[in-house]
Amino acid sequence: MLEYTLRRLGWGVLTLFLISLVVMALIRSMPGDPIALMAMGSSERGNDKAISSVYFEKMRKNLGLDKPWYHGYFIWAKNLFKGDLGRSLYDQKPVAAKIAERIGPTLWLSLTSLFLAYLLAIPLGLYCTARNGRWQEKSISTALYALYSFPSFVMALYLLIWLSLKLDLFPLRGMVSDNYGELSFAAAAWDRFLHMALPVICYTYGSLAYYTRFIRSNMMEVMQQDYIRTARAKGVDGKTIMFKHAFRNSLIPLVTLVGLTLPGLLGGSVILERIFAWPGMGNLFFDAITQRDYPVIMGLTMTFAVLVMIGNILADLLYAVVDPRITLE
Amino acid sequence: MTGVAILSLLALVALFHPLLAGTKPIVCKYKGKLYFPMMSYYSSSWENPIFGISGDKFRGAYPDNLKKKDPDSWAIWPLVYQDPYRKVRTREWRKLGKELERQEHLGILKAEQKRRKAGAAPPPLAAEATSETGSGSDEEGASGTASKRSSKADFAHLANAMELVELEAQIRQLEAKDPGWKYPPSVRWRERPGNKNNSPPTPVNYCGTDEFGRDVFARLVHGTAIALLVGFVTMGIAAVIGIIIGSSAGYFGDDMLRLNIVGILGGLAAASFLVNHWMGFGATATSAGNGAEGLTFVGILLELFWIIAVIAAIGAAQWIGFRLSEPVPALGKEILPVPLDLILTRFMDVVLSIPALILILALIAIIPNPTIWHMMAVIGATSWVGIARLIRGEFLKLKNTEFIIAAQALGGGHLRVMFRHLLPNSLAPVLVSISFGVAGAILIESGLSFLGFGVQPPTPSWGAVLRDGFRDLTQWWLVFFPGLSIFVAVFTYNLVGDGLQEALDPRLKKG
């Protein structure tokens, strides 16, 4: 077990190294570096072109952008070993601080929606199994299937138009109102709730549909097992079979699912965060890409990649922990 | 089944989009020849030069120009006269509308004349005349008593004759205005208002118009073709890459391919060449100054070509070593196993762990003016990992079965065993994955276009329309209709994928 974990971790580190190399090469090859973008902005403001071009050339030199990409990569990797992710080229803030500042809002959304999704999906999935083949199950399945196919950004726009614009129930964008600082505690909490409601709905409904289908299909598989038939033959009542015999066993694949959702928790959704102007990781990522802010892109990519890696290893380990039939080689 | 039905409907719309909505005739006869101007919606280079700037300068306005420049021309029009790329204006119909009005007016007058001529012999009663001729004969309609009846009838008769003369004059006048050409009966529309900018749905613009006055319905119909094309081509590319990489990883494993000494030397030379080549080009990419164009699309293709060339070179070196093993047996000894599976699975892990968005955005940003084809290539190049993994798993499962061992024992080459024996037996799960992948590709494309990283503005992609709607949410029709289209397409492909899965895996069938 320990050996397996260590081997997986070793491969993971190698993969991370490759990822950082590839991503650095890719983003440094994107047309237009941050200085060029700044220069464009400055000449639009009507500054003297000759002076600013000298200035920008100097700046480029200071930031090391005049050197080839692998040069920049060495510096970046050297700093990473010291635990330093570098500073944003755009506002000179440390990348780690920038990410830390954005993790909170993203977690607010993703954790709430994850909690809600499981809270609703487990009873729904069980209900569907119990009513399998009847109209209740069929209508719930169809509705969930349609929801599952409904793109979340389209849903976000529909909800914004209908609930925010037409009925004026929810605020249009942002995480808190402008006057958030002056509100009393209860009013502030209510304000946060209102701002969170729509994004959380959009984050939740897709995974809710997915989890419900997942739970139902697992339950259906477990219900065909011999030990269920045995329990039934012994005269155990339906409820006990459902909750004690079947449900516990159907939880095994669910554990892997938890491991695989880990990167999604922090990654956030770029499109949804942009629509709701939510100050999370997705929005930071979008801005970093449009501004060609190399250290921030690198920092975010590595965060995501580490999470994917840990999520995968965790899923495999958990699988072996909950299911004694599986042994790790 | 529903899925397949909707899918075929979507495919029909996608295939025949210029027949449904457009401003160019499906078929027209112009100056004695048949043309198909609608073909230019498929590819703008297919527009016949006779309609362009170098020809008769139609400037996209076909209805009036056709008649003006060739009175004998005729045309069959799309079902909805709307254009996805430009605003449709009133003047495109003006001449036509006037002519139709004239014809209609003439018809009414002639009918009236006929009726009056027929009714002239027995002078109509005053009361009857009122009810029959209506508003056109007010002076006749004056109420008369029974005693004045005969003189009244005489008067009416006289008036009738006078009006007949007048009618005839009017008819002659209208007929003189005949432009000398006739509209075909297939032209049914009347003069009607051109598109307004930012208009909600109206009987003219079924789904409203955007800020440039372009018809959203036409944009969506043309967008269907783009969406389906993106889905198919993307997954086609992904399937080809995935099958090649997955099958070589699964088949060759870690020790089936062994290099001989010449092959090793060739491999080392090729690898050092590649490293040297790639080290060089970061330098040229960023030092080129303001707005430097780093990698280009062609550049990437070139790099891919180099990689393939290097692999081919290693293969050639290996082959030379094999041939040389007759005189010098030591050279032909296959000593170094290539851990192909290890390398390729690491590669898959790398691609999988880079967030898809950054991979796609970085690749798209490299292309100066991304067209829809570039988008397909990029999305396809980033979404093959799932397919490769499936294929690899299936190959690993099947590799040691009897029929494969038999095929190898019979002398079947690697390629033959891989693609004739193993691949057909492992395609079933890939089909399911492709079907879901198409839905995913449509989502990615519309999402990218929505973020503004997608196709260039005039292209009528669903995501692009949605983006216009997001700028001003009060224009709900710019969000509602494209959103619905995306949903229907994604839903359909998911249904088809589910159906396939059920058909291929009987265990999943509902009891």
XYZ file of C-alpha atoms in Angstrom, chain B:
511
model
C -35.188 6.354 -31.089
C -36.345 9.891 -30.388
C -32.694 10.815 -30.322
C -32.058 9.442 -33.779
C -35.173 11.181 -35.132
C -34.179 14.598 -33.752
C -30.619 14.019 -34.845
C -31.657 13.335 -38.438
C -33.832 16.439 -38.355
C -30.868 18.490 -37.123
C -28.661 16.930 -39.761
C -31.175 17.842 -42.459
C -31.318 21.435 -41.236
C -27.535 21.528 -41.137
C -27.173 20.066 -44.591
C -29.774 22.252 -46.280
C -29.431 25.451 -44.275
C -29.284 27.763 -47.329
C -32.609 26.331 -48.504
C -34.254 27.277 -45.248
C -32.921 30.745 -44.665
C -30.943 32.973 -46.955
C -31.122 35.880 -49.346
C -29.612 34.086 -52.296
C -31.809 32.131 -54.714
C -31.609 28.348 -54.584
C -31.762 28.237 -58.385
C -32.012 31.121 -60.765
C -31.956 31.643 -64.493
C -29.937 34.708 -65.284
C -28.938 35.851 -68.783
C -29.833 32.491 -70.222
C -27.880 30.350 -67.761
C -28.775 28.449 -64.622
C -26.999 29.411 -61.398
C -27.110 28.172 -57.812
C -26.206 31.283 -55.815
C -27.132 29.593 -52.506
C -23.999 27.477 -52.804
C -21.946 30.451 -51.672
C -23.353 29.936 -48.171
C -21.407 26.679 -47.995
C -18.187 28.342 -49.044
C -17.882 31.987 -50.017
C -15.494 31.097 -52.818
C -18.296 29.237 -54.553
C -20.070 32.469 -55.389
C -20.210 32.776 -59.141
C -18.088 35.782 -60.191
C -20.907 37.007 -62.395
C -22.767 38.170 -59.267
C -19.680 39.669 -57.621
C -17.759 42.912 -57.922
C -16.007 41.788 -61.068
C -19.334 40.804 -62.628
C -22.674 42.525 -62.375
C -22.181 43.945 -58.877
C -25.157 42.427 -57.139
C -23.796 43.369 -53.715
C -25.722 40.516 -52.191
C -29.114 42.005 -53.094
C -30.471 39.449 -55.499
C -34.225 40.068 -55.877
C -34.139 43.520 -57.473
C -30.846 43.117 -59.282
C -31.943 39.946 -60.987
C -34.989 41.694 -62.428
C -33.242 44.952 -63.177
C -30.391 43.390 -65.087
C -32.258 40.585 -66.765
C -36.050 40.970 -67.008
C -36.452 37.387 -68.192
C -34.693 35.904 -65.192
C -36.465 33.776 -62.643
C -35.463 32.377 -59.304
C -36.539 29.954 -56.594
C -36.028 31.459 -53.183
C -35.224 29.983 -49.765
C -38.170 29.481 -47.421
C -37.223 32.458 -45.273
C -35.743 35.497 -46.927
C -33.242 36.418 -44.198
C -29.476 36.569 -44.034
C -27.195 35.428 -41.195
C -24.386 37.797 -42.130
C -26.096 41.121 -42.815
C -29.168 43.186 -42.213
C -31.952 42.764 -44.738
C -33.209 46.156 -45.888
C -36.511 47.356 -47.226
C -35.112 48.503 -50.539
C -34.172 44.987 -51.511
C -37.878 44.478 -52.063
C -38.921 47.954 -53.127
C -39.106 47.470 -56.898
C -40.623 44.087 -56.458
C -43.141 45.395 -53.982
C -44.173 48.208 -56.305
C -44.570 45.821 -59.198
C -46.632 43.451 -57.123
C -48.768 46.348 -55.967
C -49.291 47.437 -59.556
C -50.282 43.947 -60.619
C -52.667 43.653 -57.734
C -54.223 47.051 -58.411
C -54.585 46.194 -62.084
C -56.312 42.950 -61.202
C -58.826 44.723 -58.967
C -59.580 47.347 -61.586
C -60.048 44.741 -64.310
C -62.389 42.707 -62.163
C -64.394 45.825 -61.422
C -64.534 46.685 -65.108
C -65.734 43.215 -65.997
C -68.369 43.280 -63.323
C -69.648 46.672 -64.391
C -69.745 45.705 -68.050
C -71.795 42.673 -67.185
C -74.055 44.649 -64.891
C -74.489 47.607 -67.291
C -77.401 46.196 -69.322
C -79.929 45.903 -66.500
C -79.394 49.054 -64.431
C -79.018 47.958 -60.839
C -81.427 49.088 -58.171
C -80.132 51.793 -55.936
C -80.295 49.647 -52.844
C -78.617 46.711 -54.556
C -75.999 48.959 -56.048
C -75.107 50.213 -52.597
C -74.625 46.773 -51.236
C -72.807 45.504 -54.288
C -70.427 48.225 -55.263
C -69.815 49.377 -51.759
C -67.795 52.473 -51.077
C -66.750 52.937 -54.722
C -70.178 54.336 -55.728
C -71.349 56.662 -53.055
C -73.381 58.947 -55.340
C -75.482 56.009 -56.477
C -76.108 54.945 -52.960
C -78.186 58.029 -52.101
C -81.474 56.845 -50.748
C -84.314 57.267 -53.202
C -88.079 56.935 -52.814
C -90.138 54.649 -55.000
C -91.547 57.564 -57.099
C -88.125 58.780 -58.150
C -87.032 55.332 -58.992
C -86.828 55.504 -62.756
C -84.955 58.802 -62.930
C -82.634 57.524 -60.242
C -81.913 54.407 -62.291
C -81.195 56.482 -65.327
C -78.796 58.615 -63.353
C -77.054 55.556 -61.983
C -76.729 54.144 -65.444
C -75.123 57.314 -66.654
C -72.725 57.408 -63.719
C -71.836 53.812 -64.331
C -70.896 54.529 -67.925
C -68.769 57.484 -66.825
C -66.959 55.351 -64.292
C -66.317 52.699 -66.867
C -64.558 55.240 -69.001
C -62.567 56.410 -66.036
C -61.685 52.823 -65.101
C -60.478 52.144 -68.594
C -58.244 55.170 -68.461
C -56.788 54.047 -65.154
C -56.163 50.569 -66.465
C -54.435 51.920 -69.532
C -52.303 54.109 -67.332
C -51.256 51.163 -65.132
C -50.548 48.954 -68.088
C -48.275 51.589 -69.530
C -46.193 51.263 -66.367
C -45.502 47.612 -67.149
C -41.749 47.143 -66.630
C -41.700 44.477 -69.301
C -40.932 41.532 -67.074
C -42.956 39.181 -65.016
C -42.392 37.801 -61.533
C -42.628 34.087 -61.146
C -45.470 32.754 -59.027
C -42.945 31.436 -56.506
C -42.363 34.972 -55.313
C -45.043 35.473 -52.739
C -43.693 38.107 -50.439
C -44.872 41.644 -50.449
C -43.082 44.803 -49.703
C -42.417 44.576 -46.034
C -40.293 46.306 -43.458
C -36.585 45.548 -43.435
C -34.980 44.278 -40.239
C -34.770 46.703 -37.368
C -31.765 46.532 -35.083
C -32.354 44.840 -31.727
C -35.883 43.834 -32.556
C -37.714 41.218 -30.498
C -39.361 38.396 -32.432
C -41.842 39.621 -35.081
C -43.631 37.897 -37.967
C -40.712 38.999 -40.162
C -37.889 38.009 -37.787
C -39.080 34.843 -36.087
C -36.389 34.965 -33.433
C -35.735 38.682 -33.410
C -32.624 40.491 -34.610
C -29.290 41.381 -33.052
C -27.604 44.766 -32.699
C -26.645 44.820 -36.384
C -30.148 43.947 -37.517
C -29.149 40.451 -38.507
C -31.953 37.920 -38.297
C -31.379 35.548 -35.361
C -33.421 32.782 -36.963
C -31.180 32.781 -40.026
C -28.091 32.863 -37.814
C -29.314 29.895 -35.812
C -30.211 27.877 -38.907
C -26.769 28.495 -40.355
C -25.250 27.879 -36.924
C -26.733 24.382 -36.914
C -24.383 23.448 -39.728
C -21.433 24.830 -37.782
C -22.379 23.065 -34.564
C -22.876 19.678 -36.174
C -19.754 20.065 -38.277
C -17.742 20.971 -35.190
C -19.077 17.916 -33.403
C -18.317 15.510 -36.215
C -14.956 16.805 -37.389
C -13.681 17.310 -33.846
C -14.559 13.810 -32.790
C -13.215 12.476 -36.083
C -9.833 14.046 -35.351
C -9.973 12.935 -31.719
C -10.898 9.395 -32.742
C -8.028 9.115 -35.218
C -5.444 10.402 -32.712
C -6.945 8.384 -29.882
C -7.054 5.161 -31.875
C -3.473 5.496 -33.106
C -2.016 6.348 -29.698
C -4.252 4.039 -27.692
C -3.730 1.047 -29.940
C 0.032 1.399 -30.108
C 0.225 1.773 -26.332
C -2.026 -1.215 -25.765
C -0.563 -3.464 -28.420
C 3.168 -2.923 -28.077
C 3.127 -2.662 -24.303
C 6.456 -2.025 -22.666
C 8.627 -4.694 -24.223
C 7.287 -5.720 -27.595
C 9.195 -3.127 -29.584
C 12.942 -3.642 -29.298
C 15.547 -1.457 -30.897
C 18.770 -2.818 -32.320
C 22.029 -0.889 -32.097
C 21.544 1.076 -35.298
C 18.041 1.930 -34.151
C 19.345 3.175 -30.792
C 21.932 5.357 -32.495
C 19.299 6.686 -34.875
C 16.990 7.383 -31.959
C 19.665 9.291 -30.060
C 20.523 11.373 -33.128
C 16.873 12.149 -33.800
C 16.176 13.039 -30.177
C 19.145 15.399 -29.992
C 18.005 17.013 -33.214
C 14.510 17.599 -31.782
C 15.823 19.031 -28.506
C 18.163 21.326 -30.365
C 15.363 22.399 -32.674
C 12.946 23.191 -29.837
C 15.477 24.984 -27.687
C 16.024 27.355 -30.564
C 12.557 28.458 -31.021
C 11.515 29.926 -27.807
C 14.125 32.557 -28.593
C 12.613 33.544 -31.904
C 9.116 33.411 -30.503
C 9.393 36.092 -27.841
C 12.204 38.374 -28.888
C 10.462 39.483 -32.049
C 9.087 42.587 -30.339
C 5.636 44.106 -30.087
C 2.729 41.959 -31.179
C 5.164 39.181 -31.936
C 3.539 36.314 -33.709
C 4.965 33.353 -31.874
C 3.857 30.028 -33.162
C 1.607 29.901 -36.162
C -0.836 27.186 -37.070
C 1.339 26.180 -39.985
C 4.289 26.210 -37.581
C 2.537 23.708 -35.346
C 1.796 21.466 -38.304
C 5.466 21.740 -39.202
C 6.456 20.678 -35.695
C 4.104 17.706 -35.923
C 5.699 16.855 -39.226
C 9.138 16.940 -37.580
C 7.990 14.600 -34.843
C 6.618 12.156 -37.399
C 9.804 12.497 -39.442
C 11.891 11.678 -36.361
C 9.814 8.584 -35.642
C 10.185 7.568 -39.279
C 13.946 8.117 -39.059
C 14.174 5.838 -36.023
C 12.159 3.260 -37.910
C 14.474 3.560 -40.905
C 17.558 3.171 -38.713
C 16.010 0.103 -37.139
C 15.328 -1.328 -40.591
C 18.913 -0.682 -41.699
C 20.138 -2.513 -38.609
C 17.821 -5.391 -39.467
C 19.205 -5.617 -43.009
C 22.778 -5.325 -41.756
C 22.271 -8.224 -39.359
C 23.035 -10.681 -42.175
C 26.679 -9.700 -42.547
C 27.074 -8.386 -38.993
C 24.743 -10.265 -36.647
C 25.585 -8.035 -33.673
C 23.954 -5.026 -35.322
C 20.657 -6.768 -35.696
C 20.351 -7.877 -32.095
C 17.272 -6.288 -30.612
C 18.530 -5.303 -27.218
C 16.679 -2.211 -26.035
C 12.996 -2.567 -25.315
C 11.068 0.654 -25.957
C 8.660 1.321 -23.063
C 6.082 2.634 -25.511
C 3.141 2.011 -23.207
C 4.836 3.854 -20.364
C 5.725 6.833 -22.546
C 2.288 7.083 -24.107
C 0.374 6.694 -20.833
C 2.553 9.399 -19.251
C 1.774 11.567 -22.273
C -1.951 10.923 -21.789
C -1.625 11.822 -18.103
C 0.078 15.081 -19.003
C -2.589 16.048 -21.521
C -5.315 15.021 -19.104
C -3.899 16.985 -16.179
C -3.496 20.254 -18.006
C -6.845 21.996 -17.629
C -8.615 21.563 -20.967
C -9.370 25.257 -21.138
C -5.763 26.392 -20.859
C -4.701 23.867 -23.467
C -7.391 24.971 -25.885
C -6.987 28.677 -25.180
C -3.214 28.534 -25.515
C -3.488 26.655 -28.792
C -6.174 28.965 -30.146
C -4.291 32.066 -29.057
C -1.420 30.911 -31.206
C -3.602 31.110 -34.306
C -3.925 34.715 -35.535
C -7.446 34.573 -37.007
C -9.061 31.380 -35.838
C -11.645 30.030 -38.255
C -14.093 27.300 -37.413
C -11.697 24.730 -38.898
C -8.891 25.799 -36.581
C -11.264 25.447 -33.641
C -12.142 21.927 -34.692
C -8.479 20.975 -35.018
C -7.669 22.400 -31.589
C -10.645 20.879 -29.770
C -10.005 17.575 -31.512
C -6.322 17.669 -30.609
C -7.192 18.065 -26.927
C -10.066 15.615 -26.496
C -8.635 12.310 -27.650
C -7.373 11.041 -24.288
C -10.605 9.330 -23.260
C -10.764 7.410 -26.534
C -7.080 6.457 -26.333
C -7.559 5.080 -22.819
C -10.592 3.040 -23.838
C -8.806 1.567 -26.850
C -5.725 0.781 -24.769
C -7.837 -1.005 -22.174
C -9.655 -3.059 -24.795
C -6.380 -3.980 -26.503
C -4.868 -5.095 -23.210
C -7.932 -7.235 -22.604
C -7.934 -8.818 -26.055
C -4.185 -9.065 -26.663
C -3.809 -12.510 -25.136
C -6.991 -14.085 -26.497
C -6.740 -17.091 -28.781
C -7.770 -15.413 -31.994
C -5.076 -12.766 -31.699
C -2.389 -15.283 -30.867
C -3.590 -17.310 -33.854
C -3.394 -14.270 -36.110
C 0.150 -13.597 -34.938
C 1.139 -17.246 -35.308
C -0.169 -17.237 -38.875
C 2.375 -14.539 -39.634
C 0.170 -11.478 -39.460
C 2.246 -8.306 -39.171
C 1.863 -5.876 -36.269
C -0.245 -3.445 -38.276
C -2.463 -6.169 -39.643
C -3.136 -7.692 -36.237
C -3.723 -4.254 -34.735
C -6.115 -2.872 -37.280
C -7.746 -5.939 -38.818
C -8.168 -8.116 -35.763
C -7.942 -6.064 -32.582
C -9.479 -2.744 -33.585
C -12.835 -3.978 -34.951
C -13.336 -5.934 -31.748
C -12.674 -2.997 -29.475
C -14.641 -0.286 -31.265
C -17.956 -0.678 -29.418
C -17.157 1.368 -26.290
C -15.411 3.953 -28.477
C -18.614 4.569 -30.414
C -20.430 5.433 -27.194
C -17.599 7.671 -26.124
C -17.603 9.437 -29.499
C -21.320 10.087 -29.289
C -20.950 11.744 -25.875
C -17.820 13.447 -27.161
C -19.751 15.128 -29.962
C -22.077 16.668 -27.375
C -19.035 17.764 -25.398
C -17.402 19.293 -28.451
C -20.532 21.302 -29.277
C -20.551 22.546 -25.680
C -16.866 23.481 -25.772
C -17.214 25.304 -29.068
C -20.222 27.313 -27.953
C -18.569 27.978 -24.594
C -15.414 29.262 -26.254
C -17.365 31.415 -28.685
C -19.340 32.695 -25.716
C -16.142 33.695 -23.925
C -14.961 35.412 -27.098
C -12.109 33.013 -27.810
C -13.929 31.277 -30.596
C -14.645 32.054 -34.193
C -14.359 35.536 -35.670
C -17.480 37.709 -35.337
C -19.494 37.354 -38.543
C -19.566 33.557 -38.276
C -23.025 32.601 -37.029
C -22.027 30.216 -34.244
C -24.631 29.584 -31.521
C -22.167 30.617 -28.857
C -21.460 33.878 -30.677
C -25.168 34.770 -30.710
C -25.322 33.953 -26.998
C -22.387 36.283 -26.420
C -24.287 39.122 -28.107
C -27.152 38.373 -25.755
C -24.944 38.424 -22.667
C -23.868 42.005 -23.419
C -27.407 43.184 -22.857
C -29.583 40.698 -21.051
C -32.766 42.668 -21.745
C -32.637 41.276 -25.261
C -33.882 37.910 -24.077
C -34.351 36.551 -27.591
C -30.580 36.627 -28.168
C -30.172 34.265 -25.213
C -33.313 32.164 -25.317
C -33.174 30.808 -28.883
C -29.462 29.975 -29.191
C -29.508 28.491 -25.692
C -32.390 26.273 -26.708
C -30.524 25.200 -29.840
C -27.429 24.225 -27.867
C -29.566 22.319 -25.403
C -31.402 20.414 -28.129
C -28.168 19.437 -29.867
C -26.441 18.320 -26.671
C -29.541 16.509 -25.455
C -29.871 14.669 -28.757
C -26.300 13.443 -28.773
C -26.571 12.324 -25.163
C -29.739 10.398 -26.035
C -28.014 8.723 -28.962
C -25.002 7.902 -26.798
C -27.225 6.377 -24.139
C -29.090 4.379 -26.752
C -25.812 3.069 -28.167
C -24.601 2.153 -24.719
C -27.768 0.261 -24.000
C -27.643 -1.521 -27.339
C -24.024 -2.540 -26.846
C -24.289 -3.499 -23.186
C -27.391 -5.604 -22.602
C -26.920 -5.480 -18.844
C -27.946 -1.829 -18.847
C -31.331 -2.536 -20.390
C -34.106 -1.500 -18.108
C -35.749 -4.563 -16.558
